[in-house]
CSV table of C-alpha atoms and ligand atoms in Angstrom, one decimal:
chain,number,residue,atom,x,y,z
J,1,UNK,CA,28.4,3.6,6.0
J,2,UNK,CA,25.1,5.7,5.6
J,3,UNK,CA,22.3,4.5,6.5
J,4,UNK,CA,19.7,3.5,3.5
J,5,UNK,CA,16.5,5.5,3.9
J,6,UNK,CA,13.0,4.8,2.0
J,7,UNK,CA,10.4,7.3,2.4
J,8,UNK,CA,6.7,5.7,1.5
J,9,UNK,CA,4.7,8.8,0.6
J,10,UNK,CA,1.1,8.8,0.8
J,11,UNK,CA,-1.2,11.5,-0.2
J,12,UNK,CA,-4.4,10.8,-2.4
J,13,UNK,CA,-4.8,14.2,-3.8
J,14,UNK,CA,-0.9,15.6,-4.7
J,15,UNK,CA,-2.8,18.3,-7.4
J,16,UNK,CA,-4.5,19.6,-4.2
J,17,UNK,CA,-1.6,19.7,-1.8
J,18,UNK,CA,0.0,22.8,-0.8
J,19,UNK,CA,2.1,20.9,1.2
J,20,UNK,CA,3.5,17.6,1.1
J,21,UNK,CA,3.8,18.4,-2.9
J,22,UNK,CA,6.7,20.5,-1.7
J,23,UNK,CA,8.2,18.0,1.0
J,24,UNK,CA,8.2,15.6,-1.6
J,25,UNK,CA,9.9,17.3,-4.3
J,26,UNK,CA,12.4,18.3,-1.7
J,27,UNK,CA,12.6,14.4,-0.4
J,28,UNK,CA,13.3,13.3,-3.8
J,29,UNK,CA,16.4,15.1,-4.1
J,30,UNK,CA,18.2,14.2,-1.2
J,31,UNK,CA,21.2,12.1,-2.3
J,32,UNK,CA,20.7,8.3,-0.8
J,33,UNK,CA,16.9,8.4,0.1
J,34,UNK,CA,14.7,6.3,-2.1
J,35,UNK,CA,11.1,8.2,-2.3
J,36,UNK,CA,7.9,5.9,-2.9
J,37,UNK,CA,4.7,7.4,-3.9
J,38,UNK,CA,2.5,4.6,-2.6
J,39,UNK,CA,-0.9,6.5,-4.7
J,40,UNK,CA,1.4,6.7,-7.9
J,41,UNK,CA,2.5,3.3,-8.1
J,42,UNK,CA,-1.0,1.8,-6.6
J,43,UNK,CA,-4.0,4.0,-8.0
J,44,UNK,CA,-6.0,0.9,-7.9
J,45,UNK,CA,-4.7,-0.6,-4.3
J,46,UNK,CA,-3.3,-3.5,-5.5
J,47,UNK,CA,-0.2,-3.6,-3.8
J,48,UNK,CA,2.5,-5.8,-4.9
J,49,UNK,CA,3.7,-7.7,-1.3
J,50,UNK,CA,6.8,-9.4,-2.1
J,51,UNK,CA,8.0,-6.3,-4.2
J,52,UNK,CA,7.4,-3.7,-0.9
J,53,UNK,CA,9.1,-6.6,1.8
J,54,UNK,CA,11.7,-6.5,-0.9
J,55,UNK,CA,12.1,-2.8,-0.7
J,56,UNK,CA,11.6,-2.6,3.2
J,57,UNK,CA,14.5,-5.3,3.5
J,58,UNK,CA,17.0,-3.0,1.6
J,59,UNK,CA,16.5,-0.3,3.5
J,60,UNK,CA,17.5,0.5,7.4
J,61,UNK,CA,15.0,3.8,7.5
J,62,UNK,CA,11.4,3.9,6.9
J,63,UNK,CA,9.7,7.2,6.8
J,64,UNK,CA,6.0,7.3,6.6
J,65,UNK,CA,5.5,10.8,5.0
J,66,UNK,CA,1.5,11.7,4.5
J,67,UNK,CA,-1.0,14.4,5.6
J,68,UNK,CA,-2.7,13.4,9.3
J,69,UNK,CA,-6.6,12.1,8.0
J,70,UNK,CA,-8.9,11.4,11.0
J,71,UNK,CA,-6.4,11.2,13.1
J,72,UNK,CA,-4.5,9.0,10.9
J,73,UNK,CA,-2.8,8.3,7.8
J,74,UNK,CA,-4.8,8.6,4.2
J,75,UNK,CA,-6.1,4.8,3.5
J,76,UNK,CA,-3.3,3.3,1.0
J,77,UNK,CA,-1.0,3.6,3.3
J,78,UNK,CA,-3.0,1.6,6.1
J,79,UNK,CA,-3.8,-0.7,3.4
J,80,UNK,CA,0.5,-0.9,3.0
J,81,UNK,CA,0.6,-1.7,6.9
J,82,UNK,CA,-2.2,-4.7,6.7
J,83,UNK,CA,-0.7,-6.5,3.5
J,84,UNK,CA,3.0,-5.8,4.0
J,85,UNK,CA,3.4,-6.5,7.7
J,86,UNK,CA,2.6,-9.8,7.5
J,87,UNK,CA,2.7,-13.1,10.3
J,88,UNK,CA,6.0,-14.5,9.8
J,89,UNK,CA,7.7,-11.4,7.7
J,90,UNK,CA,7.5,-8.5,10.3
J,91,UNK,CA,5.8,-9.6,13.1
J,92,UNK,CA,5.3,-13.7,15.3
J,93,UNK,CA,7.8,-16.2,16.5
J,94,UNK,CA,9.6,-16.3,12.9
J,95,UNK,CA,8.6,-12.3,11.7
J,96,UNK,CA,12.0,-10.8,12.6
J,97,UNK,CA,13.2,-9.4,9.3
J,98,UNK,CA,12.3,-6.0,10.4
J,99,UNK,CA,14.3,-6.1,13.4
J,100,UNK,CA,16.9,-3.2,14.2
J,101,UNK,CA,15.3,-0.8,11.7
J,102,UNK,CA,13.7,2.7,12.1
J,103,UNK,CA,10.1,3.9,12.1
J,104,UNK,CA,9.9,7.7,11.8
J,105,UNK,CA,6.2,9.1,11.1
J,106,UNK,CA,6.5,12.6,9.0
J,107,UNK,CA,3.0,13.9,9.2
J,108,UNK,CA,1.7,17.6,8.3
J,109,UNK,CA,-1.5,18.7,10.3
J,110,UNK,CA,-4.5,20.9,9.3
J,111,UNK,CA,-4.7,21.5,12.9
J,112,UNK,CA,-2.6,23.7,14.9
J,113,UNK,CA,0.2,22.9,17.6
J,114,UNK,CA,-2.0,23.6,20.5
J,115,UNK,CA,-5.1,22.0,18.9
J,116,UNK,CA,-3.0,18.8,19.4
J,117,UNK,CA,-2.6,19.4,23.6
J,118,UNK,CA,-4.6,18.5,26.5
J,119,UNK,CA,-6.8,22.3,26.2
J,120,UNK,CA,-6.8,22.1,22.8
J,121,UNK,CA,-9.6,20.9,20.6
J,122,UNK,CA,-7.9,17.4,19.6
J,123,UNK,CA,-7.8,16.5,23.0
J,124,UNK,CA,-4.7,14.5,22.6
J,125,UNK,CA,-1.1,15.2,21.7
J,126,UNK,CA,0.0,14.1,18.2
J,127,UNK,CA,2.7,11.4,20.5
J,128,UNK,CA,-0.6,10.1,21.8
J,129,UNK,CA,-2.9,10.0,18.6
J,130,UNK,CA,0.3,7.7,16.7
J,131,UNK,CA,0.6,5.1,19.1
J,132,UNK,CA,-1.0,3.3,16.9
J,133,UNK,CA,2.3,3.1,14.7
J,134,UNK,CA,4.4,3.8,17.7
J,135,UNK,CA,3.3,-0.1,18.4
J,136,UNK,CA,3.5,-1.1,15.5
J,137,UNK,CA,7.2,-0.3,15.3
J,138,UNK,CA,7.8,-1.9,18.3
J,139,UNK,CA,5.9,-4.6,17.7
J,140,UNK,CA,7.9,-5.4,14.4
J,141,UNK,CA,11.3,-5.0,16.6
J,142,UNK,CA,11.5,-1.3,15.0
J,143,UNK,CA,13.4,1.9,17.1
J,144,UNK,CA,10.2,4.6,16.8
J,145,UNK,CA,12.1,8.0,15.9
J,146,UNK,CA,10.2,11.4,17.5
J,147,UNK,CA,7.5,11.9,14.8
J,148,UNK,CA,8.4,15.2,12.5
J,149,UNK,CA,5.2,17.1,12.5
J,150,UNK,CA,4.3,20.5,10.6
J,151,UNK,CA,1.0,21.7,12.0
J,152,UNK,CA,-1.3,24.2,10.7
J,153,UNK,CA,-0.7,22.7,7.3
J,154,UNK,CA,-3.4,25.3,5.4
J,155,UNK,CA,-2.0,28.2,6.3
J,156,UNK,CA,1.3,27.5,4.9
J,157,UNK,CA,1.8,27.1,1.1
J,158,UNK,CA,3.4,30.0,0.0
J,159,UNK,CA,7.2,29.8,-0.8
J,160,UNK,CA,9.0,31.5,2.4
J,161,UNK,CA,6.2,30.6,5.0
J,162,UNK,CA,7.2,26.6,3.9
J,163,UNK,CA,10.7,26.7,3.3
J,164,UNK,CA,11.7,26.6,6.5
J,165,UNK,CA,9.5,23.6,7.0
J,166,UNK,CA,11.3,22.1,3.6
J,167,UNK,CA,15.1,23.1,5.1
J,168,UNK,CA,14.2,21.0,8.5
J,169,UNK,CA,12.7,18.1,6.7
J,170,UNK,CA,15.7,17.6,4.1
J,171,UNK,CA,17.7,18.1,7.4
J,172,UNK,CA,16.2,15.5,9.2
J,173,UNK,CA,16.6,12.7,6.2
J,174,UNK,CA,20.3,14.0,5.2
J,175,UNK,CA,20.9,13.2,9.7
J,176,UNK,CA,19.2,10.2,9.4
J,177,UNK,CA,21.0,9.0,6.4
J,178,UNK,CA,23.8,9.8,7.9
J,179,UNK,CA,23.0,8.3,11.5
J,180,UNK,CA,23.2,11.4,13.1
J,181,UNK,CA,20.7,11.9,15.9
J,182,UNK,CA,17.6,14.1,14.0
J,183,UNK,CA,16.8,17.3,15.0
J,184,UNK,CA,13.7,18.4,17.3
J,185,UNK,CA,10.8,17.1,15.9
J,186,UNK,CA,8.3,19.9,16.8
J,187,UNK,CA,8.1,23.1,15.0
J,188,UNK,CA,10.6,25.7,16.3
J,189,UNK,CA,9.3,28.5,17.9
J,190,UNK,CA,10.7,30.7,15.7
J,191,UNK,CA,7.7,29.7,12.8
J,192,UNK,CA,5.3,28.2,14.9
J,193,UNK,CA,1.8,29.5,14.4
J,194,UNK,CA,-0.1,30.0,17.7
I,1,FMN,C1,-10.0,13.4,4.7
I,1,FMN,C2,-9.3,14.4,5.6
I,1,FMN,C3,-9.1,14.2,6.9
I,1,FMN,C4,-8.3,15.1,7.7
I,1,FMN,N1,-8.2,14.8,9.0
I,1,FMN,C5,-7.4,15.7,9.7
I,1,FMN,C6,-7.1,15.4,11.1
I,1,FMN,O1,-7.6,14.4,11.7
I,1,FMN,N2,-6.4,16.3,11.8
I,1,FMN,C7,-5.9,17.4,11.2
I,1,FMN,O2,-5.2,18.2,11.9
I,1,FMN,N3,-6.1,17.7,9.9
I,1,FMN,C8,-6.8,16.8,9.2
I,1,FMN,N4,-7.0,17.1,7.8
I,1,FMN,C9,-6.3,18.2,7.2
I,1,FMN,C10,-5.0,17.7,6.5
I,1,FMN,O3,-4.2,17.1,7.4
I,1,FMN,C11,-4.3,18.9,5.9
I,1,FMN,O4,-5.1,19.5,4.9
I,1,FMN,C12,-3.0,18.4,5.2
I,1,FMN,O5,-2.1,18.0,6.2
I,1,FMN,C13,-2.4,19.5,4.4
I,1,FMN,O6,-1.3,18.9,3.6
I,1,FMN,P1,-1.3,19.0,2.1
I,1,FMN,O7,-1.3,20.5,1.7
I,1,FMN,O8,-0.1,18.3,1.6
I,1,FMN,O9,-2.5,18.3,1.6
I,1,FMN,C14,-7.8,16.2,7.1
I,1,FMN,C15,-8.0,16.5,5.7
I,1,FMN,C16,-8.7,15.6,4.9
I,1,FMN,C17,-8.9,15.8,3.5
């Protein structure tokens, strides 16, 4: 039985992307994943709870797919994680309804791979900077997948620089729909950018 996978997408400025445009045009085409565009369905914020727990609740995967802000994720989707994770749905005594699913975080970077280690200018590895939702997986009862991260995000954009980048990401959502383990998470040395 394949696994049911829902990507929530959030990036506040798709026109602008050179990116995650192109991840998500590939993610919507992969047979059995379900792709939300959390700006597209809530311009205004106003998320509809009981319609999102509904969603999470059909699904066994949850991919957070979104461009790295401040260290971060772009404000919808932190907006998602405060009015959809609630007491007694995801989290406290009675929250469990989120137990035995997966968390993977699918982030693109302006910064390089070494800006994101101990000499670089970040300071602190990308596993370090999304503890934040590492915990909040866990926290939930969630297995946190090894984040798939594309750094050095601007210097990408045109078509063969990215598709490599597309290949590995409809890779790792074809494996995890089909619970096989995903690939390496961090950019293969064959197109990493120094
Ligand atoms: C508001 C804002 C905050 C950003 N914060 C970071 C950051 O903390 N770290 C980083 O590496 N890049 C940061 N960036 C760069 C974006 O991550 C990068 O432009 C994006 O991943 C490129 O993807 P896209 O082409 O789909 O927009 C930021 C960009 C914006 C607009």
């Amino acid at each position: 039985m394949p696994a049911r996978v829902l990507v929530l997408f959030a990036h506040p400025a798709l026109q602008k992307s050179r990116v995650n445009r192109h991840l998500a045009t590939a993610a919507r085409q992969v047979p059995g994943v379900t792709f939300h565009d959390l700006y597209e369905v809530y311009p205004d914020f106003q998320i509809d709870v009981p319609r999102e727990q509904e969603q999470l609740l059909a699904h066994d995967v949850i991919v957070f797919q979104h461009p790295f802000y401040w260290y971060s994720a772009p404000a919808l989707l932190k907006e998602w994680l405060d009015l959809v994770l609630e007491y007694g749905f995801a989290y406290g005594p009675t929250g469990t309804r989120l137990q035995g699913k997966s968390l993977l975080s699918a982030i693109t970077t302006g910064g390089s791979a070494h800006a994101y280690t101990r000499e670089g200018h970040n300071h602190f590895t990308m596993r370090e900077l999304l503890a934040p939702f590492e915990q909040t997986a866990r926290l939930c009862g969630m297995t946190w997948l090894d984040p798939f991260v594309i750094h050095h995000a601007s210097r990408l954009g045109e078509a063969t620089s990215l598709s490599p980048h597309i290949a590995r990401y409809t890779q790792v959502l074809a494996n995890l729909r089909d619970g096989q383990p995903a690939p390496a998470s961090v950019t293969p040395p064959s197109i990493a950018k120094p």
